[in-house]
PDB file of C-alpha atoms in Angstrom:
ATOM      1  CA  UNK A   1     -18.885  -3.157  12.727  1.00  0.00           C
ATOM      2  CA  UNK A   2     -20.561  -0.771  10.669  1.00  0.00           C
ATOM      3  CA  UNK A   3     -18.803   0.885   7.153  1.00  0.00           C
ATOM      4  CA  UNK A   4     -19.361   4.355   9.543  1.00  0.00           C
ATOM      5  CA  UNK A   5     -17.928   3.193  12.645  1.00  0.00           C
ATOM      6  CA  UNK A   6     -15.078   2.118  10.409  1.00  0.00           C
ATOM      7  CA  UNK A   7     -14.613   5.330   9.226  1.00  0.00           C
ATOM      8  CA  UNK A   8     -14.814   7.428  12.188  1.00  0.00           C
ATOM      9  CA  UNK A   9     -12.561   5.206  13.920  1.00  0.00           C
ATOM     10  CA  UNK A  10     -10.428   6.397  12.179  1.00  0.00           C
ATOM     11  CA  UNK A  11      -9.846   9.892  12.859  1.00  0.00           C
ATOM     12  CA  UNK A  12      -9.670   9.257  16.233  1.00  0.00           C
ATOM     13  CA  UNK A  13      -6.911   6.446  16.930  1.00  0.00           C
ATOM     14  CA  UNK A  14      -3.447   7.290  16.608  1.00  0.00           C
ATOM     15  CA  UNK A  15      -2.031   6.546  13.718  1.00  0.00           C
ATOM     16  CA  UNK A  16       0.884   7.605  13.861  1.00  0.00           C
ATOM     17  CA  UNK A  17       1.744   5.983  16.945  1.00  0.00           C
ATOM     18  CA  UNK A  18       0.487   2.595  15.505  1.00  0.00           C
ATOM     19  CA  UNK A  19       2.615   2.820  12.682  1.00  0.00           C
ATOM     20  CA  UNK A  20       5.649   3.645  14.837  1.00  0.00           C
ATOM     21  CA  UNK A  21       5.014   0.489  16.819  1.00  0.00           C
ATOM     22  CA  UNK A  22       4.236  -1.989  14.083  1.00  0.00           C
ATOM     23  CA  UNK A  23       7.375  -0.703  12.284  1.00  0.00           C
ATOM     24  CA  UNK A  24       9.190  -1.437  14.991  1.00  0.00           C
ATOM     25  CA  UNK A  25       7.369  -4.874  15.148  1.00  0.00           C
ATOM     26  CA  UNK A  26       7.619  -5.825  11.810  1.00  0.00           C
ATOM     27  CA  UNK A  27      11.689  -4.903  10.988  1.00  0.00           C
ATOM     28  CA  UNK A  28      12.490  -7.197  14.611  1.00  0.00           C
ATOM     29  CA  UNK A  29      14.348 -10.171  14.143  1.00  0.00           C
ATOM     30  CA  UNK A  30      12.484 -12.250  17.136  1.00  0.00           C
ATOM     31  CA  UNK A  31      13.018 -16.050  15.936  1.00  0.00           C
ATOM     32  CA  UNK A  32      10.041 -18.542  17.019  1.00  0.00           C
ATOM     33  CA  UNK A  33       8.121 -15.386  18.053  1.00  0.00           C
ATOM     34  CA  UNK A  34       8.716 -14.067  14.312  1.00  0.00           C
ATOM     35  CA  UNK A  35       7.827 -17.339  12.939  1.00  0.00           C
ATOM     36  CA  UNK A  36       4.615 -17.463  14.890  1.00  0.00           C
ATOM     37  CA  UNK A  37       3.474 -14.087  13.634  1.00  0.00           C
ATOM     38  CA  UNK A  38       4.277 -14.624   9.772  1.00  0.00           C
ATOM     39  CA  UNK A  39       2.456 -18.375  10.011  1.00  0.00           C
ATOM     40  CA  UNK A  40      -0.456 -16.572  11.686  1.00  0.00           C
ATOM     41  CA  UNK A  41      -0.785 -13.876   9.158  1.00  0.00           C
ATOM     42  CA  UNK A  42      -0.672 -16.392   6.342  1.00  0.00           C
ATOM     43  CA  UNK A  43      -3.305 -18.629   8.142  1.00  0.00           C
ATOM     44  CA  UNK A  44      -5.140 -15.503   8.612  1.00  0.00           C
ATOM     45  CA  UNK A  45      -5.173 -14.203   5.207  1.00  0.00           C
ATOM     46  CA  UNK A  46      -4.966 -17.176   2.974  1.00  0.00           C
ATOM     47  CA  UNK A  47      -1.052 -16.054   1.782  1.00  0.00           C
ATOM     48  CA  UNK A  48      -0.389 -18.514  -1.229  1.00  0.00           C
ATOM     49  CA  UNK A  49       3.353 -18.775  -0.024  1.00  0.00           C
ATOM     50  CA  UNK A  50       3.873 -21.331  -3.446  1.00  0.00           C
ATOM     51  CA  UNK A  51       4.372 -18.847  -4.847  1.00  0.00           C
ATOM     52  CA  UNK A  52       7.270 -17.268  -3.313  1.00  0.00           C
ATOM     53  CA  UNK A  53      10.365 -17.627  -4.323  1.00  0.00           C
ATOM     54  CA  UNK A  54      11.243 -19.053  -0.731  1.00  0.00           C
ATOM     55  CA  UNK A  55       8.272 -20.964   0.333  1.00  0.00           C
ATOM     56  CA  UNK A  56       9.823 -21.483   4.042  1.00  0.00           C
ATOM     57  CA  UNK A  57       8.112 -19.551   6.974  1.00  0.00           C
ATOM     58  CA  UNK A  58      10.346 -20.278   9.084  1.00  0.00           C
ATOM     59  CA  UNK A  59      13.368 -18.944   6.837  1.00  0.00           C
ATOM     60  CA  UNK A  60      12.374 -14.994   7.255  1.00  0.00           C
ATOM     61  CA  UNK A  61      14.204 -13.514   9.756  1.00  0.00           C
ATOM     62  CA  UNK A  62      11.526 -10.528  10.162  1.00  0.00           C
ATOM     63  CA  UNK A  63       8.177 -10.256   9.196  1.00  0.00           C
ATOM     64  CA  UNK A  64       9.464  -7.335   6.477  1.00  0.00           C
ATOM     65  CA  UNK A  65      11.512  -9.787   4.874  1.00  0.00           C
ATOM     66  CA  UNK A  66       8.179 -12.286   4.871  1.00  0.00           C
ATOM     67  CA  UNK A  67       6.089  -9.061   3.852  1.00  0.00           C
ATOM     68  CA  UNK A  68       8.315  -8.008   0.555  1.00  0.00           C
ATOM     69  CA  UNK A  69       9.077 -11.583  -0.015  1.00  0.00           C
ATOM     70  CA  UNK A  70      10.244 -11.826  -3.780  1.00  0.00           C
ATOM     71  CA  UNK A  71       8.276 -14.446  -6.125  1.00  0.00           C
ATOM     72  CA  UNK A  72       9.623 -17.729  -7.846  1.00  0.00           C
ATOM     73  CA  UNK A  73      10.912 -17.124 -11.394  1.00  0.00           C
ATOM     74  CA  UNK A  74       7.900 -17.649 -13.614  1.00  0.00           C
ATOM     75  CA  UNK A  75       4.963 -16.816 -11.155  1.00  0.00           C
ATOM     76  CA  UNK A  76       4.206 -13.383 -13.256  1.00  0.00           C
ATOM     77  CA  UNK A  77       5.119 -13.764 -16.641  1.00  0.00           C
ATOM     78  CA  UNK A  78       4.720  -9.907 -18.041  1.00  0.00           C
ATOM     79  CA  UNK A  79       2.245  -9.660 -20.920  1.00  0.00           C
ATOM     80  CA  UNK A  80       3.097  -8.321 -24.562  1.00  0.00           C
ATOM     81  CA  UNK A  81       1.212  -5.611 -24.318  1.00  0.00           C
ATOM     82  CA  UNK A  82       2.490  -1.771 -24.097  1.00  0.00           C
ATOM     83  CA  UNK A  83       1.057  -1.617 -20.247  1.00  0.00           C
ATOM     84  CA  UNK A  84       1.248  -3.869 -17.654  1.00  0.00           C
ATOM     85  CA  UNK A  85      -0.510  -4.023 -14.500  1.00  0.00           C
ATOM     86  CA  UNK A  86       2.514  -3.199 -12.277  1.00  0.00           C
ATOM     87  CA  UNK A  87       0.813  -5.224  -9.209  1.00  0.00           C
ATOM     88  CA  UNK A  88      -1.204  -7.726  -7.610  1.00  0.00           C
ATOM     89  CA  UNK A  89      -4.134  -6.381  -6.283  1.00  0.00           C
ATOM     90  CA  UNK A  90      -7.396  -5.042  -7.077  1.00  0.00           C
ATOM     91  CA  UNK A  91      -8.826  -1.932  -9.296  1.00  0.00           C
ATOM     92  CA  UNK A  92     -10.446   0.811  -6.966  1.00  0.00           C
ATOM     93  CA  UNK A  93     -10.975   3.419  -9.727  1.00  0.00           C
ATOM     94  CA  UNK A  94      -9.408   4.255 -13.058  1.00  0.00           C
ATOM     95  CA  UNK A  95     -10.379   5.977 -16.115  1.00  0.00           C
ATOM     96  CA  UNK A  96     -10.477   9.650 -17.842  1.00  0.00           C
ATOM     97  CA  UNK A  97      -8.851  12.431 -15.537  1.00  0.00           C
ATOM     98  CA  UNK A  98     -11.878  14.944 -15.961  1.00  0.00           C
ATOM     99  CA  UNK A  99      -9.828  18.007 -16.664  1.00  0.00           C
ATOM    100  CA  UNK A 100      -7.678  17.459 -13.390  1.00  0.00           C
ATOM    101  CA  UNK A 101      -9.899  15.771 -11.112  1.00  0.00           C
ATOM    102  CA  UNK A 102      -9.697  11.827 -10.013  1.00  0.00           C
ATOM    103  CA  UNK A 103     -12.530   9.679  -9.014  1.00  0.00           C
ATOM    104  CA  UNK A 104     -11.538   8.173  -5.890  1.00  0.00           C
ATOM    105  CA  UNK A 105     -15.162   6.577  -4.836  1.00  0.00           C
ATOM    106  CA  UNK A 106     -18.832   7.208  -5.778  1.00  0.00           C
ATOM    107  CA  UNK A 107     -19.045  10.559  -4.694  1.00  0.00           C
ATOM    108  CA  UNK A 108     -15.543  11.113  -3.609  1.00  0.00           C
ATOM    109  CA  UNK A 109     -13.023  12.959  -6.091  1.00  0.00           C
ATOM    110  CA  UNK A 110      -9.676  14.509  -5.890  1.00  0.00           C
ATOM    111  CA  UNK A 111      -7.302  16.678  -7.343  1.00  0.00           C
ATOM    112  CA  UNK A 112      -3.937  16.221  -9.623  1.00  0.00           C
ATOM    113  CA  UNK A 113      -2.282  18.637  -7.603  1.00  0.00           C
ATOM    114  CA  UNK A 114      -3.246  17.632  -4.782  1.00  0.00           C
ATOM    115  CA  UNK A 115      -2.115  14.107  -5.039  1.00  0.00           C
ATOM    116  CA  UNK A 116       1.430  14.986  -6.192  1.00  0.00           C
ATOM    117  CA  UNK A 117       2.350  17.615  -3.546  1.00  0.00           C
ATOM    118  CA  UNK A 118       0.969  21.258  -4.826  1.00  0.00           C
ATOM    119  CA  UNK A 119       2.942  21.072  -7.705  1.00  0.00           C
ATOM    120  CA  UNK A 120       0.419  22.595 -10.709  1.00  0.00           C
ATOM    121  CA  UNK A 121       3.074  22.483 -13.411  1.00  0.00           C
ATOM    122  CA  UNK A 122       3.606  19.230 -12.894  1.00  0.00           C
ATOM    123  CA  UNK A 123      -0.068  18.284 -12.681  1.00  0.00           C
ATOM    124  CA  UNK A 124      -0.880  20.332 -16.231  1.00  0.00           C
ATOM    125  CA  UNK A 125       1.118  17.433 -17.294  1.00  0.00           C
ATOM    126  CA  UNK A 126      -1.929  14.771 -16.966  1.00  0.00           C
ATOM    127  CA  UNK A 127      -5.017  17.469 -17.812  1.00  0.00           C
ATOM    128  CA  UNK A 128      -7.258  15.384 -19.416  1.00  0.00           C
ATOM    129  CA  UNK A 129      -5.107  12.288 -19.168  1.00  0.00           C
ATOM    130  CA  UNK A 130      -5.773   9.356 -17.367  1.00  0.00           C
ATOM    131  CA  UNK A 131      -5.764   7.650 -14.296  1.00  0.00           C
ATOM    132  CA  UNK A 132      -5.776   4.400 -12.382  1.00  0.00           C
ATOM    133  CA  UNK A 133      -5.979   3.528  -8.403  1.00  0.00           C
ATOM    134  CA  UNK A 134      -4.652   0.231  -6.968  1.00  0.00           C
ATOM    135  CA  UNK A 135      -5.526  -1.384  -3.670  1.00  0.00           C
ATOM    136  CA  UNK A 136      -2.932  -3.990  -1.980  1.00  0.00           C
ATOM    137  CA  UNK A 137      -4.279  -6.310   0.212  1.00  0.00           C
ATOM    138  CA  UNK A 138      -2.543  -7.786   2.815  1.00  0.00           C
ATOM    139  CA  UNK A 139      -2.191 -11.096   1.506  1.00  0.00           C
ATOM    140  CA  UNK A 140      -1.037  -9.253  -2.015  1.00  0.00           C
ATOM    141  CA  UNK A 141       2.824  -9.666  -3.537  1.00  0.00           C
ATOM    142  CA  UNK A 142       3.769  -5.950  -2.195  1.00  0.00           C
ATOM    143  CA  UNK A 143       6.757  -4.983  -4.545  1.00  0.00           C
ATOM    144  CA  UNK A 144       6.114  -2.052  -7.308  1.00  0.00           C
ATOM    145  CA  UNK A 145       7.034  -3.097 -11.012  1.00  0.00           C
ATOM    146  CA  UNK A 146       7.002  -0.515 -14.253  1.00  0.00           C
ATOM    147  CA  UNK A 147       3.961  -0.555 -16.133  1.00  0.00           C
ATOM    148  CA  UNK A 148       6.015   0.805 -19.401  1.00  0.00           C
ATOM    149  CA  UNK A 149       9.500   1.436 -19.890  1.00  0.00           C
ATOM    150  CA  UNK A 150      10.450   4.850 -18.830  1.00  0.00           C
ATOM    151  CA  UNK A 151      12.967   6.942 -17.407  1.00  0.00           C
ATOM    152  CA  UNK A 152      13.321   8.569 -14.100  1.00  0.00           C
ATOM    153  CA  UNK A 153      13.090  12.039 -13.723  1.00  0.00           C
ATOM    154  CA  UNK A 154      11.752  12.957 -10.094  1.00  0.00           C
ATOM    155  CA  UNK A 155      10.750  11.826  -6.914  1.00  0.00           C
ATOM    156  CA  UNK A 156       8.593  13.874  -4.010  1.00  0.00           C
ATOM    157  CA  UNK A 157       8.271  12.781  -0.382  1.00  0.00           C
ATOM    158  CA  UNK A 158       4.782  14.544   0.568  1.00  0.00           C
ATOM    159  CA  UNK A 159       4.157  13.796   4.284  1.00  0.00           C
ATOM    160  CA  UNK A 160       0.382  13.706   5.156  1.00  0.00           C
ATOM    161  CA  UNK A 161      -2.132  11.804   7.100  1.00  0.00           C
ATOM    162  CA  UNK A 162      -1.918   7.772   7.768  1.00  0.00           C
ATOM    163  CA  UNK A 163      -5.591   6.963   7.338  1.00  0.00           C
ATOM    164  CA  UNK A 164      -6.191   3.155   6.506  1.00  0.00           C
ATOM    165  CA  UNK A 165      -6.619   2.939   2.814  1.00  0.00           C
ATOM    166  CA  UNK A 166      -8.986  -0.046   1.733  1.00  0.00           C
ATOM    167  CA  UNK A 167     -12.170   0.144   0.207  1.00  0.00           C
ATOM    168  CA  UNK A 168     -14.314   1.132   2.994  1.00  0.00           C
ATOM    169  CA  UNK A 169     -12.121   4.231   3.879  1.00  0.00           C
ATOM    170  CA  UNK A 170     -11.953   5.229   0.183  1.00  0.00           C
ATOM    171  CA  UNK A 171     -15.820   5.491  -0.234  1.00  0.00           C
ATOM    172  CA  UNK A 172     -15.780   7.495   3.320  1.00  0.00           C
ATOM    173  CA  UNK A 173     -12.579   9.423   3.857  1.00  0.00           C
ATOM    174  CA  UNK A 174     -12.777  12.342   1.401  1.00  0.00           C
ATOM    175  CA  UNK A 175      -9.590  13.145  -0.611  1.00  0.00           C
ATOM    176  CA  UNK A 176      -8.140   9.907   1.197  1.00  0.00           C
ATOM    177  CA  UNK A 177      -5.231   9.570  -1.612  1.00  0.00           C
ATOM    178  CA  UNK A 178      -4.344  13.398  -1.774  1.00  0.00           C
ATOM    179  CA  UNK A 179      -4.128  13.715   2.219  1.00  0.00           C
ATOM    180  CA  UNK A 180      -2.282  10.447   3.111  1.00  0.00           C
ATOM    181  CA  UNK A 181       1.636  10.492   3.456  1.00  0.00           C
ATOM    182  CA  UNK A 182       2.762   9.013  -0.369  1.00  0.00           C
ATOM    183  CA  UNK A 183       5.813   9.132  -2.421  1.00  0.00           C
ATOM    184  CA  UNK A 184       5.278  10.673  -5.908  1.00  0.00           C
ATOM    185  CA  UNK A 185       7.635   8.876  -8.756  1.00  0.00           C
ATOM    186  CA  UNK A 186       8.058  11.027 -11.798  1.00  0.00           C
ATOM    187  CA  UNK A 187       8.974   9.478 -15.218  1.00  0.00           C
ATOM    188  CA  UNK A 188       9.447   9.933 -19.078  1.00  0.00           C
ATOM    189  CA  UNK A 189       8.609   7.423 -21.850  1.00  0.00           C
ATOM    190  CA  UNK A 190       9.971   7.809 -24.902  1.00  0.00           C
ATOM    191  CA  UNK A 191       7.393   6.041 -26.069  1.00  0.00           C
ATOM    192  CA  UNK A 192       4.112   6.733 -24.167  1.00  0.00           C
ATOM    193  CA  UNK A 193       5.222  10.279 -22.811  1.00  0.00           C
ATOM    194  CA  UNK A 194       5.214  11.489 -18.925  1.00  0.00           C
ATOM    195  CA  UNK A 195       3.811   9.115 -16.288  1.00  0.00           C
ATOM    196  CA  UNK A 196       3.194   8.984 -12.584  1.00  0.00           C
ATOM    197  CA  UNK A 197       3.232   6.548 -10.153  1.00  0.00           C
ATOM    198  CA  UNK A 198       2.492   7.707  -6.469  1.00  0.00           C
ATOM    199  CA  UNK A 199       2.927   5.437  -3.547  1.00  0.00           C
ATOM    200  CA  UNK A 200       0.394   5.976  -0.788  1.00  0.00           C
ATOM    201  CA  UNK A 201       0.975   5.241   2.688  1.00  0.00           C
ATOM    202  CA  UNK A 202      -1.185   4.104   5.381  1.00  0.00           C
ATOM    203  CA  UNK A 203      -2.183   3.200   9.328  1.00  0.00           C
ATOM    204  CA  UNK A 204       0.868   0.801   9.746  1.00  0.00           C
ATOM    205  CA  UNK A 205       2.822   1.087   6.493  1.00  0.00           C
ATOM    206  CA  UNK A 206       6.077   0.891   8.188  1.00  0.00           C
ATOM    207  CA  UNK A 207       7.756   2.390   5.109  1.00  0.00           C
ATOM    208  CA  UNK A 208       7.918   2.578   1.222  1.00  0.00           C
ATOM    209  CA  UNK A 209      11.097   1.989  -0.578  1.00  0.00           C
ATOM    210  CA  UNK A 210      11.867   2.618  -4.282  1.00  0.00           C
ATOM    211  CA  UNK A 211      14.976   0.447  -6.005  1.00  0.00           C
ATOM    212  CA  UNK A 212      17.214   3.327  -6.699  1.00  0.00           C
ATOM    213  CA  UNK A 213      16.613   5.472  -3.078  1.00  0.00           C
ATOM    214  CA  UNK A 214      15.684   2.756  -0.242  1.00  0.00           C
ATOM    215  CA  UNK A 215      13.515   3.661   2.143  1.00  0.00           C
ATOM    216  CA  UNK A 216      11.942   7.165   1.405  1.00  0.00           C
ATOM    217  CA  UNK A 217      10.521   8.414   4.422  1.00  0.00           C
ATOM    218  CA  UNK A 218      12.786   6.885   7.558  1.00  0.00           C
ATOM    219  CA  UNK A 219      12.986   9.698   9.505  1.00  0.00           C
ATOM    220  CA  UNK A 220       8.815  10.730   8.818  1.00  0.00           C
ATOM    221  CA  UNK A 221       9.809  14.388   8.067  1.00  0.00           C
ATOM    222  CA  UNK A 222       6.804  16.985   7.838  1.00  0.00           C
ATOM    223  CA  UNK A 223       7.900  18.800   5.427  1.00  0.00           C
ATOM    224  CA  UNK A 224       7.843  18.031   1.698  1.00  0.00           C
ATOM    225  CA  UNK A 225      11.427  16.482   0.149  1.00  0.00           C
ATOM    226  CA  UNK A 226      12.361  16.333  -3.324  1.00  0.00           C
ATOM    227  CA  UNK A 227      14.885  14.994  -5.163  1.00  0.00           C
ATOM    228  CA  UNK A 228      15.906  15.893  -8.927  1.00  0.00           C
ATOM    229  CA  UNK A 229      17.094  12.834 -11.329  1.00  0.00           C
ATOM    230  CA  UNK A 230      17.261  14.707 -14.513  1.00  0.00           C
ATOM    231  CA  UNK A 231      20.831  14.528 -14.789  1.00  0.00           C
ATOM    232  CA  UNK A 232      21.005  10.644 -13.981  1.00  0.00           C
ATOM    233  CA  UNK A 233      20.240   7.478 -16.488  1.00  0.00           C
ATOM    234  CA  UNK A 234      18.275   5.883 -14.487  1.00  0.00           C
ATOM    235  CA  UNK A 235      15.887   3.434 -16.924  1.00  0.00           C
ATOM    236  CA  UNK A 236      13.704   1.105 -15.518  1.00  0.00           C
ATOM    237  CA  UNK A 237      11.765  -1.653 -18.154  1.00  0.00           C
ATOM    238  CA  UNK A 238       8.130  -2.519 -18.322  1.00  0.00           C
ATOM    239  CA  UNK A 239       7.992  -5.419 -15.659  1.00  0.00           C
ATOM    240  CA  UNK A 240      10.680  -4.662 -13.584  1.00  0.00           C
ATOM    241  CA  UNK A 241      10.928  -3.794 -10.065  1.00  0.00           C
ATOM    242  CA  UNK A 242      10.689   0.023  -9.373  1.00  0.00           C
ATOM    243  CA  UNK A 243       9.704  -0.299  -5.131  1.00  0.00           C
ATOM    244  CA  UNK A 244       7.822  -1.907  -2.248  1.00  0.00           C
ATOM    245  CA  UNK A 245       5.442  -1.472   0.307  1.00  0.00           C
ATOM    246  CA  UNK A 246       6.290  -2.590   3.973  1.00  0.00           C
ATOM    247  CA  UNK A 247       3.043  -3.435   4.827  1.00  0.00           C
ATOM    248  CA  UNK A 248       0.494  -2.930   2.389  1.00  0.00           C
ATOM    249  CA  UNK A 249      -1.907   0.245   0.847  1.00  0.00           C
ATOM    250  CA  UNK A 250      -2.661   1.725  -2.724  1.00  0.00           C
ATOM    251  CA  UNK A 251      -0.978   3.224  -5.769  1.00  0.00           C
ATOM    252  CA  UNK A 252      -1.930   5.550  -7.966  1.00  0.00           C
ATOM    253  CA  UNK A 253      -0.742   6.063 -11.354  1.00  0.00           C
ATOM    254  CA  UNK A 254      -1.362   9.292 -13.882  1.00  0.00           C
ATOM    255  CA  UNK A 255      -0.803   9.073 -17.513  1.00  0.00           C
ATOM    256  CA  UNK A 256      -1.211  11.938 -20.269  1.00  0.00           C
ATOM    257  CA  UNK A 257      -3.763  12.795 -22.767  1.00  0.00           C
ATOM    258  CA  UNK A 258      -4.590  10.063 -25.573  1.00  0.00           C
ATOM    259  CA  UNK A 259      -1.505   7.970 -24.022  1.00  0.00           C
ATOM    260  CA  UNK A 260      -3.464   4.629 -22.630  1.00  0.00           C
ATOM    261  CA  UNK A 261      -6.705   2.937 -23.415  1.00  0.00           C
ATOM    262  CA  UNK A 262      -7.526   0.551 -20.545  1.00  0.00           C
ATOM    263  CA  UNK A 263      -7.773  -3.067 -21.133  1.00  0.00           C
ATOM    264  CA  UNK A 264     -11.509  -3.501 -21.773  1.00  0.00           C
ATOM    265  CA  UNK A 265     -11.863  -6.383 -19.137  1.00  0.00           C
ATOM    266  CA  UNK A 266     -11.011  -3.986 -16.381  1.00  0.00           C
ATOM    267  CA  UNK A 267     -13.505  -3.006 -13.835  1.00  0.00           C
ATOM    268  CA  UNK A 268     -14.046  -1.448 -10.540  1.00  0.00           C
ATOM    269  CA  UNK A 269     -13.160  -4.004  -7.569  1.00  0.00           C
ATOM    270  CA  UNK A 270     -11.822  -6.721 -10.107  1.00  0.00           C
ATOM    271  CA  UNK A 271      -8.657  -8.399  -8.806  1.00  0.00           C
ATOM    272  CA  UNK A 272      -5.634  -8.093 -10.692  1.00  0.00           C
ATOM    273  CA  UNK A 273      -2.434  -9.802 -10.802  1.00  0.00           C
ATOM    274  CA  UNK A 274       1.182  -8.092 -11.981  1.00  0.00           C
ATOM    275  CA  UNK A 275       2.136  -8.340 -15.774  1.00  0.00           C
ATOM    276  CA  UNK A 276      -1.347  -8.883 -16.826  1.00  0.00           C
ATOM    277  CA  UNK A 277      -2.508  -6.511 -19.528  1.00  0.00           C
ATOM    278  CA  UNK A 278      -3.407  -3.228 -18.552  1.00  0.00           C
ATOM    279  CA  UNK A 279      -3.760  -1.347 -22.133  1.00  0.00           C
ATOM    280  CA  UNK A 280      -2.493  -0.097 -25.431  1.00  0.00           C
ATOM    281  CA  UNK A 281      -1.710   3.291 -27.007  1.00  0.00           C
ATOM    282  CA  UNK A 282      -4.639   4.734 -28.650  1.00  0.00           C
ATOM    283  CA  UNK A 283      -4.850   3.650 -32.401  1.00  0.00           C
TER     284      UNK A 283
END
């Protein structure tokens, strides 16, 4: 099937209702039938399941459970450096915001305040800053960890469009990132300053979860939800777990002016692995 076909399929199936149903799918608890589908999908997608922490198919109860599955102690050792890659995946884009647009594909860019909800104050924040887009796989390790130290501030529930976000539908679907449903996490660094990281649904993301909420968008609301952490403690360190995808899709992350240089052996499409280095303050 053509790149194009791809693409216009996708405005035309229903997305919403497929994510409803695999949802549903994917949180049952249905045994043997379970068992089949996780030992299919990791068949299917060359899953490395040595390195989970739990190596036994047969000892996930729901294909969630298989999908978030944690790691073995040791499998990402987190890098000395002051970022972190805060997944396994691969690099889409990243780079210099240009005043407050985002390169999403050749061709394709987006807006700051756009992606986090309308919200131009908070935007100003990253004028000129930078930026870097992250693609999960379905045979990726799907939890979230912190790229930096930093403290929790905000969190926005945008609802939006489910469009399939891989690399074909990010060089065709224009503003894919800033019109899909996502979940914008707002923090501080004493350190490094403000920084962004903005969960993106997709066709058949069940959910997305973050360590201190749960599950952020049960209920699928259409309208946008915020909620306000400034008067909380809530400090999360570079490497640790901050959310999760159930089932898998991209994440974007925003940092300020002169606050990261990317590690130099980054490039589009390159595969990346959690804890690796991602870059250093400026110098």
């Amino acid at each position: 099937m053509s790149d194009r076909l791809k693409v216009l399929l996708q405005y035309v199936l229903p997305k919403q209702g497929l994510t409803v149903f695999a949802g549903r799918i994917a949180g049952a608890q249905g045994g043997s039938a379970t068992t089949r589908l996780i030992r299919w999908f990791v068949g299917r997608y060359a899953v490395d399941m040595t390195e989970a922490a739990d190596p036994d198919i047969a000892s996930y109860k729901s294909f969630n459970d298989f999908f978030t599955r944690p790691l073995r102690a040791g499998a990402r050792p987190i890098a000395a450096a002051d970022f972190v890659c805060p997944v396994d995946g691969a690099i889409s884009q990243f780079g210099a915001i240009d005043d407050h647009h985002i390169v999403q594909a050749k061709g394709h860019r987006f807006t700051t305040t756009e992606l986090v909800g309308g919200d131009g104050v908070l935007a100003a924040r990253f004028r000129h800053g930078s930026f870097a887009n992250l693609y999960l796989s379905p045979k990726d390790y799907h939890r979230l960890h912190m790229p930096c130290d930093g403290r929790l501030t905000r969190m926005i529930h945008v609802p939006g469009q489910l469009f399939s976000v891989n690399p074909v539908t990010a060089r065709g679907v224009p503003n894919l990132f800033a019109r899909n449903e996502r979940v914008v996490c707002v923090f501080d660094s004493a350190e490094h300053g403000p920084f962004v990281m903005v969960l993106v649904g997709a066709t058949i993301v069940g959910s997305m979860a973050t360590v201190w909420h749960g599950v952020v968008n049960a209920k699928r609301s259409n309208a946008t939800t915020e909620w306000n952490y400034a008067d909380q403690d809530i400090v999360l360190r570079k490497g640790e777990e901050m959310g999760r995808f159930l089932l898998g899709s991209t994440i974007v992350m925003l940092f300020g002016q002169d606050s990261i240089v990317f590690n130099d052996q980054w490039a589009p499409e390159r595969q990346v692995r959690l804890g690796e280095p991602m870059g250093h303050r400026p110098t």
